[in-house]
Coordinates of N, CA, C and O in Angstrom, one line a residue:
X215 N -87.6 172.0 60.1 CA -87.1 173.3 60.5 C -85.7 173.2 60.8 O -85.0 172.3 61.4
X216 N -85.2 174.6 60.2 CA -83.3 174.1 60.8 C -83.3 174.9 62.2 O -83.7 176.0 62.3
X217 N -82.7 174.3 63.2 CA -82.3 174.9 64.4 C -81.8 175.9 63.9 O -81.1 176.1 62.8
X218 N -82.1 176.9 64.9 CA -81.3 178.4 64.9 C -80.6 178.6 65.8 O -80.8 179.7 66.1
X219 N -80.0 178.0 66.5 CA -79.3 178.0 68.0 C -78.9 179.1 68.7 O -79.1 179.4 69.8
X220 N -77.8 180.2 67.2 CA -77.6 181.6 67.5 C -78.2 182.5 68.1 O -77.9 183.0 69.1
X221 N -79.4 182.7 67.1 CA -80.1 183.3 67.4 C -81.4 182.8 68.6 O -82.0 183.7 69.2
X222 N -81.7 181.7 68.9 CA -82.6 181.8 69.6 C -82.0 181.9 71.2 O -82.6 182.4 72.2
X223 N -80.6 181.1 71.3 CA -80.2 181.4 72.3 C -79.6 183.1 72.3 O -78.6 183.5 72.9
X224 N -80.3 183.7 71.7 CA -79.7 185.6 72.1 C -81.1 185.6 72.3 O -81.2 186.4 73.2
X225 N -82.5 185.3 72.0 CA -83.9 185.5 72.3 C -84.5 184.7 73.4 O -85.3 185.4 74.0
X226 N -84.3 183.5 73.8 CA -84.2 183.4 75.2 C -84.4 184.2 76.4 O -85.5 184.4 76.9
X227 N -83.0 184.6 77.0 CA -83.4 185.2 78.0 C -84.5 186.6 77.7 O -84.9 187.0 78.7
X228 N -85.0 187.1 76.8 CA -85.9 188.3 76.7 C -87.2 187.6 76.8 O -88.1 188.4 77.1
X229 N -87.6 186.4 76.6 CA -88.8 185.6 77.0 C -90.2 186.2 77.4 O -91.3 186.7 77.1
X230 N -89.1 185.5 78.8 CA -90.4 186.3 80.0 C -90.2 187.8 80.7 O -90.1 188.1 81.9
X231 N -90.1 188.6 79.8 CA -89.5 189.9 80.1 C -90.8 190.3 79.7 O -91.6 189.7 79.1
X232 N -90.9 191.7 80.3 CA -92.2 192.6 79.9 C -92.0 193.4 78.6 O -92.7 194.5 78.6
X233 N -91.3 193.3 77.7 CA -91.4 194.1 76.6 C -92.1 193.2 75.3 O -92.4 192.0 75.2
X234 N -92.3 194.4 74.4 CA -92.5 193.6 73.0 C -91.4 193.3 72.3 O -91.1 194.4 71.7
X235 N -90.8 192.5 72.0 CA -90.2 191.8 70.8 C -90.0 191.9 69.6 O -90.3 190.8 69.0
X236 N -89.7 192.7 68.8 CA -90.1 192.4 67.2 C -88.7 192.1 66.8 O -87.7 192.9 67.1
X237 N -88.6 190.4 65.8 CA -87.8 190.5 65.2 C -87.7 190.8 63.5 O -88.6 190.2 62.9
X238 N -86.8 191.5 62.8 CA -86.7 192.1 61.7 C -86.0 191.1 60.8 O -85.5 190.1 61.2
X239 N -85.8 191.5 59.5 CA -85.0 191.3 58.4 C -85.2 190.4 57.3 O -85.9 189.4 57.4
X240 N -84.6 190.8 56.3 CA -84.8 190.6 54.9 C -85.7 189.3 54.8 O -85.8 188.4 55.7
X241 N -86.5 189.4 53.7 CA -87.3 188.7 53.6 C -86.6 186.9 53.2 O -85.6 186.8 52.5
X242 N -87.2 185.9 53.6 CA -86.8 184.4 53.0 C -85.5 184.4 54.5 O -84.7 183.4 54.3
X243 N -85.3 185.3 55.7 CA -84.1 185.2 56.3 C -84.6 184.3 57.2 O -83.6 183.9 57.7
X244 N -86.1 183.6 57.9 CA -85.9 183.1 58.7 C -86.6 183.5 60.3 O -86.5 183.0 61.4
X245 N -87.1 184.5 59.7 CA -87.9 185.2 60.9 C -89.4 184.4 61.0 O -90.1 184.7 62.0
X246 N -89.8 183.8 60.4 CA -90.8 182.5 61.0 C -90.4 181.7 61.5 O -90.6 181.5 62.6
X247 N -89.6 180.8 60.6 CA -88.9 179.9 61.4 C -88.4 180.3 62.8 O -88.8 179.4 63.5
X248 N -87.7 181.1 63.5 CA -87.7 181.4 64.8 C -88.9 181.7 65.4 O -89.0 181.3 66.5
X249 N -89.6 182.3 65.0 CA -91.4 182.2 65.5 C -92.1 180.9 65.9 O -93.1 180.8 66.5
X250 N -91.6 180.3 65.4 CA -92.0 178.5 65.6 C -91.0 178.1 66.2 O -91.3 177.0 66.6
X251 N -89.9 178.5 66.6 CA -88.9 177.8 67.4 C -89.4 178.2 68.8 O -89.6 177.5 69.7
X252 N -89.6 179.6 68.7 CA -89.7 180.0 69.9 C -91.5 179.9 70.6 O -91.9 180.0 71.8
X253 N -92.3 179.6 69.4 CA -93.5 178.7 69.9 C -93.0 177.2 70.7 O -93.3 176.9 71.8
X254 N -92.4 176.5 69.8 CA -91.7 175.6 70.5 C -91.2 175.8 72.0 O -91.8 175.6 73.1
X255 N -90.6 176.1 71.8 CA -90.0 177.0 73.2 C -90.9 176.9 74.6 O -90.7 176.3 75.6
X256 N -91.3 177.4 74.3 CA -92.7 178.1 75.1 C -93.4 176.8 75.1 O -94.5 177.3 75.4
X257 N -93.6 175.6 74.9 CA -94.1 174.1 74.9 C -93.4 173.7 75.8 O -94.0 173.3 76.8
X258 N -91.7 173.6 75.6 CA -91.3 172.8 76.2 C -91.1 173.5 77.8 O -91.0 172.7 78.7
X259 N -91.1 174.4 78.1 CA -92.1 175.2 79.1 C -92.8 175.0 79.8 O -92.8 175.5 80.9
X260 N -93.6 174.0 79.4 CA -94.5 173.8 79.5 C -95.8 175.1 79.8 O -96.5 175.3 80.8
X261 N -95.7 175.7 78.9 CA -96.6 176.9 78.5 C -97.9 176.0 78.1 O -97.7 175.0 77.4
X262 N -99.2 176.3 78.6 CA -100.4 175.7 78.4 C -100.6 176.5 76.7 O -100.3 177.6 76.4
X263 N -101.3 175.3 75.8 CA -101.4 176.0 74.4 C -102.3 177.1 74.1 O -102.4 177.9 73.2
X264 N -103.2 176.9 75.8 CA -104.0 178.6 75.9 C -103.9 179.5 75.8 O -104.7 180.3 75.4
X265 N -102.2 179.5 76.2 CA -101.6 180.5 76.5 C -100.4 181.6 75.5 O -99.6 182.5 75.6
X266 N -100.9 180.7 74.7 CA -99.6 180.7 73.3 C -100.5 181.7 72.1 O -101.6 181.2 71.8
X267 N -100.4 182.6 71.5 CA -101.4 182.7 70.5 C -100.5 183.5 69.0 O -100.2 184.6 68.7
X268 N -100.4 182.2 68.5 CA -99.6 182.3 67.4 C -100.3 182.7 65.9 O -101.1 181.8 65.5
X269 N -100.2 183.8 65.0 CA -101.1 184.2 63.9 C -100.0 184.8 63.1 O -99.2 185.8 63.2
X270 N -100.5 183.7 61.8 CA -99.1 184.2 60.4 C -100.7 184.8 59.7 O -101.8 184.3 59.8
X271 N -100.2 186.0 59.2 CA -101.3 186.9 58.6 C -100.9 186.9 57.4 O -101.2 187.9 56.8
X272 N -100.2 186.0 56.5 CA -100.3 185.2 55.4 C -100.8 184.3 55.3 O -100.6 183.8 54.2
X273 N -101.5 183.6 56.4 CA -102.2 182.6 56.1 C -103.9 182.8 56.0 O -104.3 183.5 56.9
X274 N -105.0 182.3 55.0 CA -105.9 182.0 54.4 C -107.0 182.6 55.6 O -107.9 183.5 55.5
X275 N -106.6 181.6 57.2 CA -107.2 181.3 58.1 C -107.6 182.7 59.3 O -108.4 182.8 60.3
X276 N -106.5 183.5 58.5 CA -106.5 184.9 59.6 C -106.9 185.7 58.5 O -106.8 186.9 59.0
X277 N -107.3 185.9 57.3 CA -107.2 187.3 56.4 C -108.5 187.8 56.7 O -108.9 188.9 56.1
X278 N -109.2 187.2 57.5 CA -110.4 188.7 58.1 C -110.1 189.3 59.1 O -110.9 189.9 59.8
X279 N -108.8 189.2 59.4 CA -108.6 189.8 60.6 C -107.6 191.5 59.6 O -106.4 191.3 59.4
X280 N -107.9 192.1 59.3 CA -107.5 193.4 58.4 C -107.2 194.7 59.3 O -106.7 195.7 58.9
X281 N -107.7 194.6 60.6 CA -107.7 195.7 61.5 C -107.2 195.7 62.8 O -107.5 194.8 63.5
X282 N -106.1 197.2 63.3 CA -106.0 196.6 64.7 C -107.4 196.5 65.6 O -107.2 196.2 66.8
X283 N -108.2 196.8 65.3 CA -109.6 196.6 66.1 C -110.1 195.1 65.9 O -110.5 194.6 67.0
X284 N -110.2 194.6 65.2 CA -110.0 193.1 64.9 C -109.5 192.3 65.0 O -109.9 191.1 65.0
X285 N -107.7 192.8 65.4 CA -106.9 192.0 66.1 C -106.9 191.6 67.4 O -106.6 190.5 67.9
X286 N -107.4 192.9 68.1 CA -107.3 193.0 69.7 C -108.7 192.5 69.9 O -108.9 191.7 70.8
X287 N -109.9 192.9 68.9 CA -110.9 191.5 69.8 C -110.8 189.9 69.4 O -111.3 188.9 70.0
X288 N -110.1 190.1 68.2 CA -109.7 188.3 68.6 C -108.8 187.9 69.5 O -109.2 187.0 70.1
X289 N -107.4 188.4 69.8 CA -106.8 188.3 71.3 C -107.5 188.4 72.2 O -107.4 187.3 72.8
X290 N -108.4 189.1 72.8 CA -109.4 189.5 73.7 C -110.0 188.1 73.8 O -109.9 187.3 74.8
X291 N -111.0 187.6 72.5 CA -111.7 186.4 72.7 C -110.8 184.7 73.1 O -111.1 183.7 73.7
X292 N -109.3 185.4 72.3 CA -109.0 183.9 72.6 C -108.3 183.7 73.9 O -108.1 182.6 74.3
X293 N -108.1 184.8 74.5 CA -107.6 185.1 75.9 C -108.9 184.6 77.1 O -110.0 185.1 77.2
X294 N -108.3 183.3 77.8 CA -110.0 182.8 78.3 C -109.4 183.1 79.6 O -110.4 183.1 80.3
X295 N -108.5 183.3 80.4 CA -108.0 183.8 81.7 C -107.4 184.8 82.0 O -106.7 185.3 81.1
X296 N -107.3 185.6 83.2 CA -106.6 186.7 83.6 C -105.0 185.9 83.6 O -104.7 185.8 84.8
X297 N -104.3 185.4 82.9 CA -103.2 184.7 83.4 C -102.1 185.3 81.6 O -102.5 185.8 80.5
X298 N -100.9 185.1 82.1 CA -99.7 185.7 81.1 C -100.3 184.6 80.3 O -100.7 183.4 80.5
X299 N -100.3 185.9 78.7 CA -100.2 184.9 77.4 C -98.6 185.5 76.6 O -97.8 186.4 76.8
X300 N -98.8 184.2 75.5 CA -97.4 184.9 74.6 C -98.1 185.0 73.3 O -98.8 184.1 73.0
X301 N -98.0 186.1 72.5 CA -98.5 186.2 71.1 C -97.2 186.7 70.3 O -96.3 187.5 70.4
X302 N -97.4 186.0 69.7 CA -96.1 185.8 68.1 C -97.3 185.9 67.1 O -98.3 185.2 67.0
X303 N -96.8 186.9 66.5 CA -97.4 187.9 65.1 C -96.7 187.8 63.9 O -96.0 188.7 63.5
X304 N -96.9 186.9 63.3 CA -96.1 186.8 62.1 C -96.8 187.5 60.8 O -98.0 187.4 60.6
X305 N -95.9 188.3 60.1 CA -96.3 188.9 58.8 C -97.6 189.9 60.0 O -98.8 189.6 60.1
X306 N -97.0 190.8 60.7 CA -98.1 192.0 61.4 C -98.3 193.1 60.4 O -99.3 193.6 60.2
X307 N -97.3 193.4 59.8 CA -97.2 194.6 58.5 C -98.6 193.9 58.1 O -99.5 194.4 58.7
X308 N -98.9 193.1 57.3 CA -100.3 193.5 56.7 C -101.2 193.5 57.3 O -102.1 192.8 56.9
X309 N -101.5 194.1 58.5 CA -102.4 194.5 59.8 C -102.5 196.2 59.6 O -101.5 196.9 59.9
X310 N -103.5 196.8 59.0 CA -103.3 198.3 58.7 C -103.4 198.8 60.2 O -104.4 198.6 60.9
X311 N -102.6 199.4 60.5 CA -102.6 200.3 62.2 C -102.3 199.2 63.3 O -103.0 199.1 64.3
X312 N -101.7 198.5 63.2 CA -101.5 197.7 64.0 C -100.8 198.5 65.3 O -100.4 197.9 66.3

């Protein structure tokens, strides 16, 4: 992976903030790769991996997940504490109603 230094030091401080995040733009630019940096991130944290719930919806391993009703009961299931999680949604566009 190539460091993004720019940009993740401008995503940083918004972390542990209460909003949602979405980063945008052209496709092949790089917007996973900061999704994994900033998984990273959140390791070196020492963020427990409980607590991390990372899903590229181009991958094989998520394509029955087709609904936001299906999204939110799999967060729901993988969520095993009342305690802060981080979810990073990669490729969420092919989530109908997300």
């Amino acid at each position: 992976m190539i460091q993004r230094s720019i940009y993740i030091d401008k995503i940083l401080p918004f972390i542990d903030k209460p909003l949602i995040k979405i980063l945008t733009g052209i496709r092949r630019s790089g917007k996973s790769v900061l999704l994994m940096l900033i998984k990273e991130e959140l390791r070196q944290r020492n963020i427990p991996e409980s607590q991390i719930i990372y899903i590229n919806f181009e991958s094989l391993e998520y394509m029955d997940i087709d609904s936001a009703l299906k999204l939110y009961k799999y967060i729901k299931e993988k969520r095993t504490k009342e305690e802060k999680i981080y979810i990073l949604l990669d490729e969420i566009q092919n989530v109908p109603e997300w």
